[in-house]
Amino acid sequence: MNHELAELLFPNINKTREEIEAMFPDRNLKEGAMVTRFGPSPTGFLHIGNLYGAFQDSVMAHQSGGTMYLRLEDTDSKREVEGASDLILNSLSHFHISYDEGYGKEGIYGPYVQSKRKEIYQVFAKALVEEGKAYPCFMTESELQEIREGQELRKEITGIYGHYAVDRDLSLEEVKKHLEAGDEYVIRIKSPGNADKQIVLHDLIKGDILLPENIIDEVILKKDGIPTYHFAHVVDDHLMKTTHVIRGDEWVSSYPKHLQLFQLLGWKSPKYAHHAALTKKEDGKVRKLSKRKDPEFSVSYYKEAGIPAEALKLYLATLANTNFEEWYLQNKDKTIADFTFSYKKCPVGGTLFDMEKLNNICRTYFSRKTAEEIYEDALDYNQEYNKDYARIMEENKDRLIAFLNIERNAKRPRKDIATLKDLEEESFYMIDEYFFKDENITYQMPENKTYRYTRKIWGRI
Ligand code: GLU
């Protein structure tokens, strides 16, 4: 009966799950090498939380001699935003987050775009139907809504399970009737979960977390045959040989259903590291960074603000491991690539994303750069965002480099530059065009000294 049902539902799927598995060979990596993945959905710009995750994927994979890949998780076409996948690629490239294979690159575990893997997911969904672990559910939206409302009223777990799963045991004849009538359906798992039981998530960052077993007959294929995120990422994480899933802790509560999907498919699940969400302090209260309220939520903010990619990454490293900052301050000639990150040093709870702190890190970052490096980076920046000043910079190159060199190699180097924007303001008095613009300038003169005198001291007349 299961075989017949599977054929009835998936007449065009001819490959077996074994054939698909054979297309994705084991990665021959050395012991301990991690395979991580960054799986953004193209639903808008990349945000700082995404970048924080991608940064961790990259450092963890590369320091262990492993691989990081990029997978575009575009199963929710309703939320997809045009151009978002290009924004993802541009942002990763701007911040030098290097991945080894995936969307935008080559790789033998592709396609790395979920919408192009429809057949693969259907093979596994068909196999689950054939194994009696999944079934077609013909319930209509209004039936589902009615059930949900009743459950909410009675304060029950919401979803399709137990006696609510009325289509679980439809006969072949009943399924045929539905199909003949053209009724729409989704494919759901037959959850073997028990509400009284708990599972343990051995989280690499947060330690062991007890969670209730999943009892819901989760949808794995939607009406249009497209998989849900839950199903697609489990299939992909297995086939692409992911060893470590690093993701935000908003996914902790979904872990029981992910684990159950791995178990139903007969696969070992990867290890999980759920990092805390980035938060912000406002009016004495701590809240999650928000797309609506915080411009610094979008990664494009940093580029426009003149915060160099490497400086932002230094801050992400500071957030990712509590011992990073001290190490960085003590090791003047080292870069992020020289540091060994560990899950044990990841903060467990909410992680404050503090712009003031980022500012300080930027100052230290610039204090370790040469005057020429700062000049070149500032010139690139101004050529994009402030063309007038870029011209001035070119006309005054030697003077600006000399200015940047003041106290640069001192024991306590100057820290006046925090962003690539700052050179303009910090060095205005070196530039004739600014300096002679207005005799009634309002900046503070040393007490008892005239404007002319001050200009003389500065060597300008
Ligand atoms: N596509 C998911 C997101 O953008 C990724 C979740 C995961 O990493 O498992 O949030």
XYZ file of C-alpha atoms and ligand atoms in Angstrom:
471
model
C 0.000 0.000 0.000
C 2.812 2.438 0.855
C 4.587 1.671 -2.371
C 1.402 2.231 -4.370
C 0.694 5.454 -2.483
C 4.221 6.734 -3.147
C 3.895 5.968 -6.863
C 0.499 7.621 -6.973
C 1.800 10.822 -5.399
C 5.170 10.982 -7.150
C 4.715 9.361 -10.580
C 7.527 11.434 -12.072
C 10.146 10.709 -9.441
C 12.148 7.786 -10.724
C 15.378 8.064 -8.784
C 15.799 6.205 -5.517
C 17.211 7.745 -2.363
C 20.259 5.493 -2.741
C 20.926 6.941 -6.190
C 20.773 10.469 -4.819
C 23.037 9.588 -1.890
C 25.590 8.215 -4.355
C 25.698 11.611 -6.084
C 27.031 13.211 -2.894
C 30.208 11.393 -1.870
C 31.894 11.753 1.487
C 34.292 14.642 1.811
C 37.788 13.410 2.379
C 38.742 15.794 5.105
C 41.167 15.224 7.929
C 39.965 14.236 11.374
C 38.387 17.190 13.182
C 37.892 19.285 10.032
C 34.561 21.085 10.221
C 32.130 21.535 7.364
C 30.005 24.591 8.053
C 27.388 26.315 5.970
C 25.921 29.736 5.706
C 22.294 29.461 4.641
C 20.762 32.898 4.177
C 17.313 33.379 2.694
C 17.122 36.030 -0.050
C 14.434 37.981 1.757
C 16.187 41.359 1.977
C 19.549 42.838 2.875
C 22.101 40.910 4.884
C 21.922 41.950 8.517
C 24.614 42.100 11.143
C 23.324 38.901 12.804
C 23.726 37.052 9.473
C 27.244 38.406 9.115
C 28.087 37.385 12.671
C 26.978 33.815 11.850
C 28.815 33.764 8.509
C 31.965 35.042 10.221
C 31.802 32.170 12.701
C 31.138 29.638 9.930
C 34.214 30.877 8.149
C 36.668 30.955 11.057
C 35.539 27.626 12.493
C 35.775 25.805 9.157
C 39.074 27.296 8.120
C 40.977 27.022 11.384
C 40.064 23.321 11.486
C 41.199 22.697 7.909
C 37.589 22.203 6.806
C 35.173 23.768 4.361
C 32.549 26.461 4.499
C 29.873 26.566 1.838
C 27.134 29.037 0.951
C 23.612 27.758 0.362
C 20.789 29.981 -0.749
C 17.654 28.992 1.166
C 14.944 30.268 -1.120
C 12.064 27.901 -0.470
C 9.763 30.713 0.607
C 9.105 32.447 -2.698
C 6.488 34.755 -1.150
C 9.134 36.418 1.025
C 11.796 36.563 -1.647
C 13.062 40.029 -2.572
C 14.501 40.745 -6.000
C 18.225 41.414 -5.978
C 18.660 40.022 -2.450
C 20.939 37.178 -3.528
C 23.314 39.678 -5.179
C 23.295 41.746 -2.009
C 24.315 38.640 -0.061
C 27.222 37.957 -2.415
C 28.338 41.591 -2.425
C 28.260 41.820 1.352
C 30.230 38.608 1.837
C 32.802 39.846 -0.620
C 33.004 43.334 0.922
C 33.626 41.862 4.366
C 36.044 39.258 2.980
C 34.074 36.364 4.405
C 35.642 33.631 2.370
C 33.743 30.463 1.637
C 35.050 27.576 -0.369
C 32.117 26.421 -2.419
C 28.456 27.142 -2.953
C 26.239 29.747 -4.512
C 28.329 32.035 -6.702
C 31.168 29.479 -6.804
C 31.809 25.940 -7.981
C 31.323 22.797 -5.928
C 30.283 19.193 -6.367
C 27.544 19.230 -3.736
C 25.326 21.620 -5.663
C 23.112 23.012 -6.829
C 23.491 25.293 -3.827
C 20.198 27.054 -4.406
C 17.349 25.176 -2.790
C 14.776 26.039 -5.455
C 16.958 24.111 -7.911
C 16.925 20.971 -5.771
C 13.210 20.266 -5.921
C 13.637 16.781 -7.351
C 16.135 15.798 -4.651
C 13.711 16.728 -1.854
C 10.883 14.914 -3.608
C 12.935 11.723 -3.832
C 13.318 11.745 -0.052
C 9.705 12.730 0.555
C 8.627 9.858 -1.697
C 10.932 7.494 0.203
C 9.356 8.574 3.515
C 5.858 7.894 2.106
C 7.024 4.496 0.890
C 8.485 3.725 4.306
C 5.168 4.665 5.947
C 6.721 7.710 7.642
C 4.910 10.426 5.695
C 1.458 10.911 4.171
C -0.595 13.275 2.028
C -2.797 15.626 4.027
C -5.780 17.125 2.218
C -7.027 19.352 5.026
C -8.156 22.760 3.831
C -7.001 26.135 5.159
C -10.307 26.676 6.920
C -10.177 23.258 8.593
C -6.650 23.986 9.787
C -7.665 27.392 11.066
C -10.618 25.982 12.959
C -8.378 23.405 14.631
C -5.807 26.059 15.512
C -8.397 28.351 17.053
C -9.812 25.537 19.163
C -6.325 24.537 20.319
C -5.461 28.117 21.242
C -8.687 28.419 23.199
C -7.980 25.214 25.110
C -4.291 26.197 25.505
C -3.162 23.053 23.710
C -0.081 22.654 21.507
C -1.078 24.015 18.119
C -0.638 21.957 14.964
C -1.650 18.677 13.411
C -0.977 15.699 15.677
C -2.799 12.877 17.449
C -6.520 12.913 16.749
C -6.181 16.155 14.740
C -4.178 14.255 12.129
C -7.302 12.941 10.420
C -5.609 12.144 7.104
C -2.864 10.027 8.625
C -4.592 6.759 7.923
C -6.518 7.450 4.742
C -6.959 4.351 2.603
C -5.520 4.217 -0.880
C -9.063 4.508 -2.216
C -9.709 7.664 -0.217
C -6.471 9.232 -1.417
C -7.379 8.341 -4.999
C -10.775 9.999 -4.591
C -9.168 13.196 -3.330
C -6.705 13.180 -6.205
C -9.451 12.574 -8.756
C -11.397 15.492 -7.298
C -8.254 17.649 -7.760
C -7.966 18.360 -4.009
C -4.753 20.081 -2.999
C -2.515 18.411 -0.444
C 0.718 18.733 1.454
C 3.012 15.921 2.590
C 3.358 15.580 6.352
C 5.561 13.330 8.442
C 3.919 10.852 10.801
C 5.602 12.130 13.917
C 6.545 9.287 16.266
C 6.992 11.840 19.087
C 5.548 11.586 22.556
C 4.442 14.734 24.398
C 5.621 13.304 27.729
C 9.148 12.721 26.540
C 12.074 15.081 26.276
C 15.149 15.164 24.115
C 18.530 16.717 24.836
C 20.221 19.171 22.538
C 23.973 18.937 23.170
C 24.655 22.476 22.122
C 28.319 23.338 21.658
C 27.820 26.853 22.978
C 24.950 26.597 25.431
C 25.583 23.106 26.808
C 22.808 20.530 27.223
C 19.277 21.822 26.734
C 16.199 19.733 27.508
C 13.414 20.179 24.978
C 10.048 18.509 24.469
C 9.971 15.835 21.781
C 8.259 16.927 18.573
C 4.756 15.535 18.242
C 3.573 17.576 15.264
C 3.056 16.001 11.860
C 5.201 18.681 10.243
C 4.693 19.591 6.612
C 7.698 18.555 4.529
C 6.373 19.361 1.053
C 4.005 22.243 0.436
C 1.084 22.146 -1.979
C 3.285 23.156 -4.890
C 5.777 20.365 -4.160
C 8.333 22.833 -2.755
C 9.858 21.662 0.527
C 9.517 23.561 3.760
C 12.701 25.117 5.168
C 12.802 22.427 7.881
C 12.836 19.558 5.414
C 15.085 21.173 2.797
C 17.837 22.108 5.199
C 17.885 18.676 6.844
C 18.219 16.968 3.451
C 20.895 19.445 2.371
C 22.874 19.395 5.597
C 23.051 15.627 5.230
C 23.897 15.469 1.526
C 26.377 18.337 1.692
C 28.089 16.603 4.638
C 27.696 19.445 7.110
C 29.418 18.620 10.384
C 28.557 21.784 12.333
C 25.462 23.942 12.129
C 26.166 27.403 13.537
C 23.036 29.523 13.738
C 21.126 32.006 15.860
C 19.468 30.745 19.027
C 16.014 31.597 17.702
C 16.306 28.129 16.108
C 16.753 26.231 19.381
C 13.018 25.592 19.722
C 12.923 24.082 16.196
C 15.658 21.593 17.025
C 13.267 18.799 18.111
C 11.606 18.758 14.703
C 14.954 18.905 12.912
C 16.313 16.030 14.993
C 13.164 14.015 14.287
C 13.534 14.584 10.550
C 17.124 13.323 10.672
C 15.956 10.281 12.609
C 13.047 9.514 10.247
C 15.442 9.713 7.313
C 17.871 7.408 9.146
C 20.674 9.974 9.255
C 23.090 11.200 11.893
C 22.468 14.848 12.669
C 25.320 17.381 12.579
C 26.551 19.088 15.737
C 24.830 22.345 16.665
C 26.165 25.637 17.974
C 23.413 28.167 18.642
C 24.824 31.628 19.231
C 22.990 34.300 21.188
C 21.174 37.082 19.375
C 22.825 40.497 19.089
C 21.205 42.990 21.410
C 21.229 46.712 22.025
C 20.869 48.785 25.169
C 18.379 51.607 24.905
C 16.948 53.687 27.727
C 18.420 51.238 30.207
C 16.661 48.289 28.574
C 18.219 45.540 26.508
C 16.434 44.445 23.346
C 17.267 42.580 20.141
C 18.726 44.662 17.319
C 15.837 45.539 15.076
C 15.466 45.949 11.341
C 12.941 48.738 11.821
C 14.648 50.773 14.540
C 18.411 50.352 14.096
C 20.314 51.512 11.020
C 23.301 49.461 12.222
C 21.213 46.305 11.705
C 21.943 46.330 7.979
C 25.498 45.496 6.949
C 25.429 48.247 4.301
C 25.444 50.760 7.170
C 29.098 50.011 8.005
C 30.402 50.547 4.521
C 28.602 53.870 4.227
C 29.780 54.935 7.692
C 33.403 54.333 6.639
C 33.963 51.450 9.040
C 36.496 49.176 7.377
C 35.490 45.563 6.827
C 38.446 44.301 8.868
C 37.604 46.546 11.815
C 34.017 45.305 11.879
C 35.320 41.743 11.761
C 37.565 42.508 14.734
C 34.427 43.482 16.605
C 32.604 40.337 15.480
C 35.589 38.339 16.716
C 35.428 40.218 20.032
C 31.763 39.257 20.329
C 32.286 35.668 19.225
C 34.971 34.783 21.770
C 35.272 36.456 25.144
C 39.088 36.117 25.184
C 39.647 37.645 21.749
C 39.910 41.299 22.718
C 42.616 40.803 25.301
C 44.589 38.685 22.854
C 44.223 41.309 20.134
C 45.357 44.132 22.391
C 48.399 42.143 23.462
C 49.380 40.995 19.986
C 49.976 44.066 17.899
C 51.239 42.268 14.809
C 48.593 39.558 14.659
C 45.379 39.298 12.649
C 42.135 37.401 13.221
C 43.528 34.464 11.252
C 46.160 33.937 13.977
C 43.591 33.477 16.745
C 42.091 30.107 17.632
C 38.363 30.405 18.214
C 36.535 27.982 20.438
C 32.879 27.311 21.194
C 33.698 27.291 24.883
C 34.522 30.997 24.751
C 31.315 31.975 22.921
C 28.911 34.000 25.051
C 25.904 31.939 26.062
C 23.362 34.700 26.585
C 22.381 37.919 24.789
C 25.358 39.613 23.156
C 25.404 43.390 23.409
C 26.249 45.055 20.112
C 27.655 48.352 21.271
C 28.474 51.042 18.699
C 30.722 52.833 21.207
C 32.755 49.677 21.616
C 32.947 49.219 17.853
C 34.186 52.781 17.654
C 37.013 52.042 20.098
C 38.008 48.931 18.198
C 38.124 50.982 15.005
C 40.436 53.520 16.693
C 42.810 50.753 17.735
C 42.596 49.249 14.260
C 43.562 52.551 12.581
C 46.294 53.204 15.130
C 48.037 50.069 13.843
C 47.851 51.063 10.193
C 50.460 53.078 8.339
C 49.633 56.618 7.230
C 49.762 55.473 3.597
C 47.309 52.633 4.218
C 44.828 54.956 5.887
C 45.250 57.509 3.134
C 44.569 54.922 0.412
C 41.527 53.439 2.165
C 40.111 56.878 2.905
C 40.659 57.868 -0.716
C 38.753 54.791 -1.957
C 35.978 55.557 0.491
C 35.701 59.215 -0.478
C 35.822 58.443 -4.163
C 32.592 56.558 -3.590
C 30.882 58.737 -0.986
C 32.451 62.216 -1.052
C 33.940 63.061 -4.433
C 34.798 66.657 -3.491
C 36.922 65.555 -0.628
C 38.522 62.791 -2.708
C 39.753 65.534 -5.065
C 41.103 67.522 -2.121
C 42.821 64.412 -0.847
C 44.541 63.841 -4.149
C 45.700 67.463 -4.305
C 47.085 67.236 -0.763
C 48.386 63.711 -0.646
C 51.816 64.405 0.903
C 50.432 66.854 3.415
C 47.724 64.395 4.558
C 50.163 61.523 4.851
C 52.466 63.760 6.864
C 49.513 64.702 9.025
C 48.585 61.056 9.567
C 52.173 60.311 10.484
C 52.155 62.669 13.454
C 52.569 60.466 16.540
C 51.802 57.373 14.498
C 54.797 55.399 15.596
C 54.737 56.619 19.160
C 54.495 54.286 22.120
C 50.882 55.289 22.521
C 49.872 56.018 18.948
C 47.205 58.563 18.194
C 43.638 57.294 18.065
C 41.785 60.202 16.515
C 40.613 58.261 13.451
C 37.651 55.950 14.040
C 36.158 55.827 10.529
C 37.290 56.607 7.000
C 35.088 59.693 7.217
C 37.121 61.206 10.038
C 40.203 62.262 8.098
C 38.311 65.175 6.579
C 37.344 66.671 9.895
C 40.494 65.793 11.810
C 42.808 67.376 9.240
C 40.720 70.349 8.084
C 43.286 72.879 9.244
C 45.905 71.350 6.980
C 43.853 72.029 3.900
C 43.814 75.557 2.527
C 40.379 75.179 1.008
C 38.901 74.526 4.429
C 41.214 76.624 6.490
C 40.842 79.873 4.595
C 37.174 79.380 3.914
C 35.851 81.335 6.820
C 37.635 83.780 9.096
C 34.800 83.580 11.582
C 35.392 79.968 12.290
C 33.823 78.825 15.529
C 36.321 76.204 16.625
C 37.993 76.577 19.939
C 41.191 78.629 20.024
C 43.650 78.313 22.854
C 42.805 80.882 25.522
C 44.374 84.364 25.184
C 45.599 83.569 21.698
C 44.356 85.248 18.576
C 43.176 83.445 15.500
C 46.147 84.787 13.515
C 48.519 83.580 16.197
C 47.034 80.122 16.191
C 47.326 79.908 12.445
C 50.944 80.899 12.760
C 51.576 78.168 15.285
C 49.975 75.682 12.906
C 52.475 76.876 10.352
C 49.922 78.031 7.849
C 50.881 81.685 7.293
N 17.632 30.237 6.048
C 17.662 30.378 7.458
C 17.670 31.857 7.799
O 17.917 32.686 6.943
C 18.924 29.731 8.009
C 18.704 28.966 9.237
C 19.830 27.957 9.501
O 20.997 28.360 9.443
O 19.538 26.763 9.719
O 17.405 32.214 8.922
